[in-house]
Each structure stands twice: as structure tokens, then as C-alpha cells.
Amino acid sequence: AQSVTQPDIHITVSEGASLELRCNYSYGATPYLFWYVQSPGQGLQLLLKYFSGDTLVQGIKGFEAEFKRSQSSFNLRKPSVHWSDAAEYFCALGNYGGSQGNLIFGKGTKLSVKP
Amino acid sequence: DAGVIQSPRHEVTEMGQEVTLRCKPISGHNSLFWYRQTMMRGLELLIYFNNNVPIDDSGMPEDRFSAKMPNASFSTLKIQPSEPRDSAVYFCASSSRGSGNTIYFGEGSWLTVV
């Protein structure tokens, strides 16, 4: 069955420190993978996506993610965190069984940033 | 370009009342999704439409929930009668092949049933 696991519920990092948020997926074929960010009281904003090709994907706000098929992972990284990055981050798997499908979301990782 | 537009943004209603949430997808998108977000269950797909036709409604929790998409630019999610456990954020989202199958979300409708 398709699934997405985000092992860390809550992470706290200091401003300026590097960040890595973990995401593991279970899917029988080549996955379509996404990272979304949700600020408090807001909707979900797409940070980046992986469909095929280069396994290192660049996104908005200085984020990047690396697809590793051998580890079934799609971890999100940022070299230097800003206070405005405090939010909840969701990894998602595109379930494209037909022409267009839905997303299967992980439970999310809440990021807190210390000054 | 306008994104996915949802209304109302916030609603507080009494148990037993009918609730109607509305969504206008991004113009040109032919897939529309309704998700629900709660602390306990996270983000769950309720139903999605392709070309105005419901494709998968297995996530609709029970018969009190219904969704329609009468045309390509409008969808409703209705709860009748509403219950306190329906309190959640309801997101509408849309996508198309032209968007690379990327799903774009609205700002959400924050529902509280008291």
C-alpha cells in the first residue's frame, strides 16, 4: 500500500543552522513526490516536487530535496534556517493510478526556530 | 493568476445545522480535490473529481457528507446535519496535466461545530 512517513513530529533548530526533514515513502512504481509548507492559519504552499530526472530538486525559499530510490526517501534540506521558516512541513506522494490522482500526505513535521 | 478560492474562510455553526463549503478551482484545471485536516488524523482526501465527475469518494466519512461539481469552475461540499466531530479545516485543491499534475491548495475553510 502507498504511504508516506515523516518520522519527526517536531523539530527545533537555531536560526542560521542547517535543516533536514525526513520523509520516507512506500510505492510500487516511480513516485511523484512533493513537499508542502503550511504556516499557522494558512493553506498549503508547494515548496518543490520530484517527478523524474535529476534527483536533487531545488524549490522556493532556498529549500532543496534529494530523492533516493534505494532508501525510499525524499528528505528536505535548507542550509541556513530563517525565523520565518517556522511552520509545518508535509511530504506527499502522488497517487497517479489513473489519469490524474490525489496526494497521500505524511503526518507533517512542525518546525520551530530558536533565535 | 487567481489561486483556488474557498468560502467561507471561517464558519461557526450549531450542531444539526447544514454547512455548505464552496470552491472555485484554478481556471483550466480539470481535477478538483476536497481534503480535511484535523489534529488527530492529519490531511485526508475526502473526494476528488476529474472533469466534473467524482472519481474517488471513498474518503467521505458518511452519508452526512456530499460533494458536487456542477461545472468546471465550482464545487460544493455539504454537511447535513453537522456534528461537533466535523470541526476541522477543509481544503479544496485543483490540478491539471498542464500544471504537471501538481496540486494547488486553497486557503481552507475553518469549520467549528458547537
GROMACS .gro file of N, CA and C in nm, chain B residues 2-112:
model
  333
  117ALA      N    1  -0.535   3.405  -1.023
  117ALA     CA    2  -0.604   3.370  -0.900
  117ALA      C    3  -0.576   3.224  -0.868
  118GLY      N    4  -0.561   3.196  -0.742
  118GLY     CA    5  -0.544   3.059  -0.698
  118GLY      C    6  -0.678   2.995  -0.674
  119VAL      N    7  -0.678   2.886  -0.599
  119VAL     CA    8  -0.802   2.820  -0.560
  119VAL      C    9  -0.871   2.908  -0.456
  120ILE      N   10  -0.998   2.935  -0.479
  120ILE     CA   11  -1.070   3.025  -0.391
  120ILE      C   12  -1.176   2.947  -0.314
  121GLN      N   13  -1.171   2.960  -0.182
  121GLN     CA   14  -1.266   2.890  -0.097
  121GLN      C   15  -1.346   2.991  -0.015
  122SER      N   16  -1.471   2.953   0.011
  122SER     CA   17  -1.554   3.032   0.101
  122SER      C   18  -1.651   2.940   0.175
  123PRO      N   19  -1.689   2.975   0.297
  123PRO     CA   20  -1.632   3.084   0.375
  123PRO      C   21  -1.494   3.046   0.429
  124ARG      N   22  -1.417   3.143   0.473
  124ARG     CA   23  -1.288   3.113   0.535
  124ARG      C   24  -1.307   3.057   0.676
  125HIS      N   25  -1.404   3.109   0.744
  125HIS     CA   26  -1.432   3.064   0.880
  125HIS      C   27  -1.582   3.051   0.896
  126GLU      N   28  -1.623   2.943   0.964
  126GLU     CA   29  -1.765   2.928   0.994
  126GLU      C   30  -1.781   2.860   1.128
  127VAL      N   31  -1.869   2.917   1.207
  127VAL     CA   32  -1.908   2.856   1.334
  127VAL      C   33  -2.057   2.828   1.324
  128THR      N   34  -2.096   2.705   1.349
  128THR     CA   35  -2.236   2.668   1.335
  128THR      C   36  -2.276   2.577   1.450
  129GLU      N   37  -2.405   2.566   1.470
  129GLU     CA   38  -2.455   2.478   1.575
  129GLU      C   39  -2.477   2.337   1.523
  130MET      N   40  -2.459   2.244   1.609
  130MET     CA   41  -2.482   2.104   1.575
  130MET      C   42  -2.621   2.087   1.515
  131GLY      N   43  -2.627   2.010   1.408
  131GLY     CA   44  -2.754   1.985   1.342
  131GLY      C   45  -2.781   2.075   1.223
  132GLN      N   46  -2.705   2.184   1.213
  132GLN     CA   47  -2.725   2.276   1.101
  132GLN      C   48  -2.656   2.224   0.976
  133GLU      N   49  -2.703   2.270   0.864
  133GLU     CA   50  -2.639   2.237   0.736
  133GLU      C   51  -2.524   2.333   0.710
  134VAL      N   52  -2.414   2.277   0.662
  134VAL     CA   53  -2.297   2.358   0.628
  134VAL      C   54  -2.265   2.337   0.481
  135THR      N   55  -2.242   2.444   0.410
  135THR     CA   56  -2.202   2.435   0.270
  135THR      C   57  -2.072   2.510   0.249
  136LEU      N   58  -1.972   2.438   0.202
  136LEU     CA   59  -1.841   2.498   0.172
  136LEU      C   60  -1.829   2.506   0.020
  137ARG      N   61  -1.768   2.614  -0.026
  137ARG     CA   62  -1.763   2.640  -0.169
  137ARG      C   63  -1.620   2.652  -0.218
  138CYS      N   64  -1.601   2.618  -0.344
  138CYS     CA   65  -1.466   2.619  -0.400
  138CYS      C   66  -1.471   2.657  -0.548
  139LYS      N   67  -1.380   2.744  -0.584
  139LYS     CA   68  -1.358   2.777  -0.725
  139LYS      C   69  -1.216   2.734  -0.759
  140PRO      N   70  -1.198   2.635  -0.844
  140PRO     CA   71  -1.062   2.589  -0.877
  140PRO      C   72  -0.991   2.690  -0.967
  141ILE      N   73  -0.863   2.666  -0.986
  141ILE     CA   74  -0.786   2.748  -1.078
  141ILE      C   75  -0.840   2.726  -1.220
  142SER      N   76  -0.856   2.834  -1.292
  142SER     CA   77  -0.911   2.826  -1.427
  142SER      C   78  -0.825   2.734  -1.513
  143GLY      N   79  -0.891   2.642  -1.582
  143GLY     CA   80  -0.819   2.549  -1.669
  143GLY      C   81  -0.783   2.417  -1.603
  144HIS      N   82  -0.793   2.412  -1.471
  144HIS     CA   83  -0.766   2.286  -1.402
  144HIS      C   84  -0.889   2.196  -1.413
  145ASN      N   85  -0.863   2.068  -1.439
  145ASN     CA   86  -0.976   1.978  -1.458
  145ASN      C   87  -0.990   1.874  -1.346
  146SER      N   88  -0.903   1.880  -1.247
  146SER     CA   89  -0.919   1.793  -1.131
  146SER      C   90  -0.939   1.879  -1.007
  147LEU      N   91  -1.033   1.836  -0.923
  147LEU     CA   92  -1.062   1.910  -0.802
  147LEU      C   93  -1.067   1.813  -0.685
  148PHE      N   94  -1.012   1.856  -0.573
  148PHE     CA   95  -0.998   1.770  -0.456
  148PHE      C   96  -1.054   1.842  -0.333
  149TRP      N   97  -1.116   1.764  -0.247
  149TRP     CA   98  -1.154   1.813  -0.114
  149TRP      C   99  -1.077   1.731  -0.011
  150TYR      N  100  -1.001   1.802   0.075
  150TYR     CA  101  -0.928   1.740   0.184
  150TYR      C  102  -0.981   1.795   0.316
  151ARG      N  103  -0.963   1.714   0.421
  151ARG     CA  104  -0.996   1.758   0.556
  151ARG      C  105  -0.871   1.744   0.642
  152GLN      N  106  -0.847   1.842   0.726
  152GLN     CA  107  -0.731   1.840   0.814
  152GLN      C  108  -0.775   1.851   0.960
  153THR      N  109  -0.736   1.753   1.039
  153THR     CA  110  -0.760   1.755   1.183
  153THR      C  111  -0.631   1.721   1.254
  154MET      N  112  -0.625   1.756   1.382
  154MET     CA  113  -0.506   1.725   1.461
  154MET      C  114  -0.487   1.574   1.469
  155MET      N  115  -0.597   1.503   1.486
  155MET     CA  116  -0.586   1.359   1.510
  155MET      C  117  -0.550   1.281   1.384
  156ARG      N  118  -0.606   1.318   1.272
  156ARG     CA  119  -0.594   1.236   1.152
  156ARG      C  120  -0.511   1.301   1.042
  157GLY      N  121  -0.467   1.424   1.064
  157GLY     CA  122  -0.386   1.490   0.962
  157GLY      C  123  -0.471   1.526   0.840
  158LEU      N  124  -0.408   1.521   0.724
  158LEU     CA  125  -0.474   1.556   0.599
  158LEU      C  126  -0.531   1.431   0.534
  159GLU      N  127  -0.660   1.435   0.508
  159GLU     CA  128  -0.727   1.321   0.448
  159GLU      C  129  -0.801   1.366   0.322
  160LEU      N  130  -0.790   1.285   0.217
  160LEU     CA  131  -0.867   1.312   0.098
  160LEU      C  132  -1.011   1.266   0.120
  161LEU      N  133  -1.104   1.356   0.095
  161LEU     CA  134  -1.246   1.320   0.107
  161LEU      C  135  -1.300   1.271  -0.027
  162ILE      N  136  -1.274   1.347  -0.131
  162ILE     CA  137  -1.328   1.314  -0.262
  162ILE      C  138  -1.248   1.390  -0.367
  163TYR      N  139  -1.239   1.332  -0.489
  163TYR     CA  140  -1.186   1.413  -0.596
  163TYR      C  141  -1.262   1.389  -0.726
  164PHE      N  142  -1.262   1.492  -0.808
  164PHE     CA  143  -1.331   1.496  -0.935
  164PHE      C  144  -1.230   1.511  -1.049
  165ASN      N  145  -1.258   1.443  -1.158
  165ASN     CA  146  -1.189   1.470  -1.285
  165ASN      C  147  -1.295   1.512  -1.386
  166ASN      N  148  -1.275   1.627  -1.449
  166ASN     CA  149  -1.372   1.676  -1.548
  166ASN      C  150  -1.515   1.674  -1.493
  167ASN      N  151  -1.528   1.719  -1.372
  167ASN     CA  152  -1.657   1.736  -1.302
  167ASN      C  153  -1.719   1.605  -1.256
  168VAL      N  154  -1.655   1.494  -1.280
  168VAL     CA  155  -1.709   1.364  -1.243
  168VAL      C  156  -1.638   1.312  -1.118
  169PRO      N  157  -1.713   1.270  -1.016
  169PRO     CA  158  -1.647   1.215  -0.897
  169PRO      C  159  -1.575   1.085  -0.930
  170ILE      N  160  -1.447   1.078  -0.896
  170ILE     CA  161  -1.365   0.962  -0.928
  170ILE      C  162  -1.347   0.872  -0.806
  171ASP      N  163  -1.323   0.933  -0.694
  171ASP     CA  164  -1.298   0.856  -0.572
  171ASP      C  165  -1.361   0.931  -0.455
  172ASP      N  166  -1.466   0.874  -0.399
  172ASP     CA  167  -1.530   0.934  -0.282
  172ASP      C  168  -1.518   0.845  -0.160
  173SER      N  169  -1.421   0.756  -0.164
  173SER     CA  170  -1.407   0.661  -0.054
  173SER      C  171  -1.369   0.727   0.077
  174GLY      N  172  -1.320   0.848   0.070
  174GLY     CA  173  -1.282   0.918   0.191
  174GLY      C  174  -1.395   0.996   0.257
  175MET      N  175  -1.507   1.003   0.192
  175MET     CA  176  -1.621   1.073   0.252
  175MET      C  177  -1.665   0.994   0.374
  176PRO      N  178  -1.666   1.059   0.490
  176PRO     CA  179  -1.683   0.982   0.614
  176PRO      C  180  -1.818   0.914   0.629
  177GLU      N  181  -1.923   0.974   0.585
  177GLU     CA  182  -2.054   0.913   0.599
  177GLU      C  183  -2.154   0.990   0.514
  178ASP      N  184  -2.277   0.941   0.517
  178ASP     CA  185  -2.379   0.997   0.428
  178ASP      C  186  -2.412   1.142   0.459
  179ARG      N  187  -2.371   1.190   0.571
  179ARG     CA  188  -2.398   1.331   0.602
  179ARG      C  189  -2.317   1.423   0.512
  180PHE      N  190  -2.213   1.369   0.451
  180PHE     CA  191  -2.127   1.448   0.364
  180PHE      C  192  -2.164   1.422   0.218
  181SER      N  193  -2.171   1.530   0.142
  181SER     CA  194  -2.193   1.517  -0.001
  181SER      C  195  -2.116   1.626  -0.074
  182ALA      N  196  -2.074   1.597  -0.195
  182ALA     CA  197  -1.999   1.695  -0.274
  182ALA      C  198  -2.052   1.694  -0.416
  183LYS      N  199  -2.052   1.812  -0.475
  183LYS     CA  200  -2.098   1.825  -0.612
  183LYS      C  201  -2.003   1.915  -0.689
  184MET      N  202  -2.002   1.894  -0.819
  184MET     CA  203  -1.925   1.981  -0.907
  184MET      C  204  -2.010   2.003  -1.031
  185PRO      N  205  -2.100   2.099  -1.027
  185PRO     CA  206  -2.194   2.119  -1.138
  185PRO      C  207  -2.128   2.171  -1.265
  186ASN      N  208  -2.013   2.236  -1.251
  186ASN     CA  209  -1.941   2.283  -1.370
  186ASN      C  210  -1.792   2.292  -1.336
  187ALA      N  211  -1.714   2.327  -1.436
  187ALA     CA  212  -1.568   2.322  -1.421
  187ALA      C  213  -1.514   2.428  -1.327
  188SER      N  214  -1.597   2.524  -1.288
  188SER     CA  215  -1.544   2.634  -1.208
  188SER      C  216  -1.607   2.643  -1.069
  189PHE      N  217  -1.676   2.538  -1.026
  189PHE     CA  218  -1.742   2.548  -0.898
  189PHE      C  219  -1.768   2.410  -0.838
  190SER      N  220  -1.746   2.402  -0.707
  190SER     CA  221  -1.775   2.279  -0.635
  190SER      C  222  -1.823   2.314  -0.495
  191THR      N  223  -1.906   2.227  -0.440
  191THR     CA  224  -1.953   2.244  -0.303
  191THR      C  225  -1.931   2.116  -0.224
  192LEU      N  226  -1.906   2.134  -0.097
  192LEU     CA  227  -1.901   2.024  -0.001
  192LEU      C  228  -2.005   2.057   0.105
  193LYS      N  229  -2.100   1.966   0.123
  193LYS     CA  230  -2.209   1.992   0.213
  193LYS      C  231  -2.209   1.891   0.327
  194ILE      N  232  -2.237   1.940   0.446
  194ILE     CA  233  -2.250   1.853   0.562
  194ILE      C  234  -2.389   1.877   0.621
  195GLN      N  235  -2.469   1.773   0.628
  195GLN     CA  236  -2.605   1.786   0.678
  195GLN      C  237  -2.652   1.654   0.740
  196PRO      N  238  -2.680   1.652   0.870
  196PRO     CA  239  -2.660   1.758   0.967
  196PRO      C  240  -2.516   1.759   1.019
  197SER      N  241  -2.469   1.873   1.060
  197SER     CA  242  -2.333   1.883   1.110
  197SER      C  243  -2.324   1.835   1.255
  198GLU      N  244  -2.206   1.785   1.292
  198GLU     CA  245  -2.180   1.738   1.427
  198GLU      C  246  -2.047   1.799   1.474
  199PRO      N  247  -2.029   1.807   1.607
  199PRO     CA  248  -1.905   1.866   1.658
  199PRO      C  249  -1.779   1.798   1.605
  200ARG      N  250  -1.784   1.666   1.580
  200ARG     CA  251  -1.665   1.597   1.530
  200ARG      C  252  -1.632   1.633   1.386
  201ASP      N  253  -1.717   1.711   1.321
  201ASP     CA  254  -1.686   1.759   1.186
  201ASP      C  255  -1.599   1.884   1.189
  202SER      N  256  -1.575   1.936   1.307
  202SER     CA  257  -1.490   2.056   1.319
  202SER      C  258  -1.351   2.024   1.266
  203ALA      N  259  -1.306   2.102   1.170
  203ALA     CA  260  -1.180   2.075   1.101
  203ALA      C  261  -1.154   2.189   1.004
  204VAL      N  262  -1.041   2.180   0.937
  204VAL     CA  263  -1.015   2.268   0.824
  204VAL      C  264  -1.039   2.188   0.697
  205TYR      N  265  -1.117   2.242   0.608
  205TYR     CA  266  -1.149   2.175   0.483
  205TYR      C  267  -1.078   2.250   0.370
  206PHE      N  268  -0.994   2.176   0.299
  206PHE     CA  269  -0.918   2.236   0.189
  206PHE      C  270  -0.973   2.187   0.056
  207CYS      N  271  -0.985   2.280  -0.035
  207CYS     CA  272  -1.010   2.248  -0.174
  207CYS      C  273  -0.880   2.266  -0.250
  208ALA      N  274  -0.858   2.183  -0.350
  208ALA     CA  275  -0.736   2.191  -0.429
  208ALA      C  276  -0.768   2.155  -0.573
  209SER      N  277  -0.682   2.197  -0.664
  209SER     CA  278  -0.705   2.163  -0.805
  209SER      C  279  -0.574   2.137  -0.876
  210SER      N  280  -0.586   2.069  -0.989
  210SER     CA  281  -0.467   2.038  -1.068
  210SER      C  282  -0.508   2.012  -1.212
  211SER      N  283  -0.408   2.000  -1.297
  211SER     CA  284  -0.432   1.963  -1.436
  211SER      C  285  -0.303   1.906  -1.492
  212ARG      N  286  -0.314   1.842  -1.607
  212ARG     CA  287  -0.191   1.795  -1.673
  212ARG      C  288  -0.103   1.913  -1.708
  213GLY      N  289  -0.167   2.025  -1.738
  213GLY     CA  290  -0.091   2.145  -1.771
  213GLY      C  291  -0.011   2.198  -1.654
  214SER      N  292  -0.053   2.166  -1.532
  214SER     CA  293   0.022   2.209  -1.414
  214SER      C  294   0.120   2.099  -1.372
  215GLY      N  295   0.140   2.002  -1.462
  215GLY     CA  296   0.230   1.893  -1.429
  215GLY      C  297   0.173   1.803  -1.322
  216ASN      N  298   0.041   1.798  -1.317
  216ASN     CA  299  -0.027   1.721  -1.213
  216ASN      C  300   0.002   1.770  -1.073
  217THR      N  301   0.057   1.889  -1.061
  217THR     CA  302   0.081   1.947  -0.930
  217THR      C  303  -0.050   1.997  -0.873
  218ILE      N  304  -0.075   1.966  -0.748
  218ILE     CA  305  -0.200   2.003  -0.682
  218ILE      C  306  -0.179   2.133  -0.604
  219TYR      N  307  -0.263   2.230  -0.632
  219TYR     CA  308  -0.256   2.360  -0.566
  219TYR      C  309  -0.374   2.374  -0.471
  220PHE      N  310  -0.345   2.423  -0.352
  220PHE     CA  311  -0.444   2.429  -0.245
  220PHE      C  312  -0.500   2.570  -0.225
  221GLY      N  313  -0.626   2.574  -0.183
  221GLY     CA  314  -0.684   2.696  -0.136
  221GLY      C  315  -0.642   2.724   0.008
  222GLU      N  316  -0.691   2.835   0.062
  222GLU     CA  317  -0.653   2.876   0.197
  222GLU      C  318  -0.729   2.798   0.306
  223GLY      N  319  -0.831   2.726   0.266
  223GLY     CA  320  -0.904   2.644   0.363
  223GLY      C  321  -1.027   2.712   0.418
  224SER      N  322  -1.121   2.629   0.459
  224SER     CA  323  -1.240   2.675   0.531
  224SER      C  324  -1.234   2.615   0.671
  225TRP      N  325  -1.228   2.704   0.771
  225TRP     CA  326  -1.211   2.660   0.909
  225TRP      C  327  -1.349   2.646   0.972
  226LEU      N  328  -1.391   2.522   0.993
  226LEU     CA  329  -1.526   2.494   1.042
  226LEU      C  330  -1.524   2.454   1.189
  227THR      N  331  -1.609   2.520   1.265
  227THR     CA  332  -1.630   2.483   1.405
  227THR      C  333  -1.778   2.454   1.425
   0.00000   0.00000   0.00000
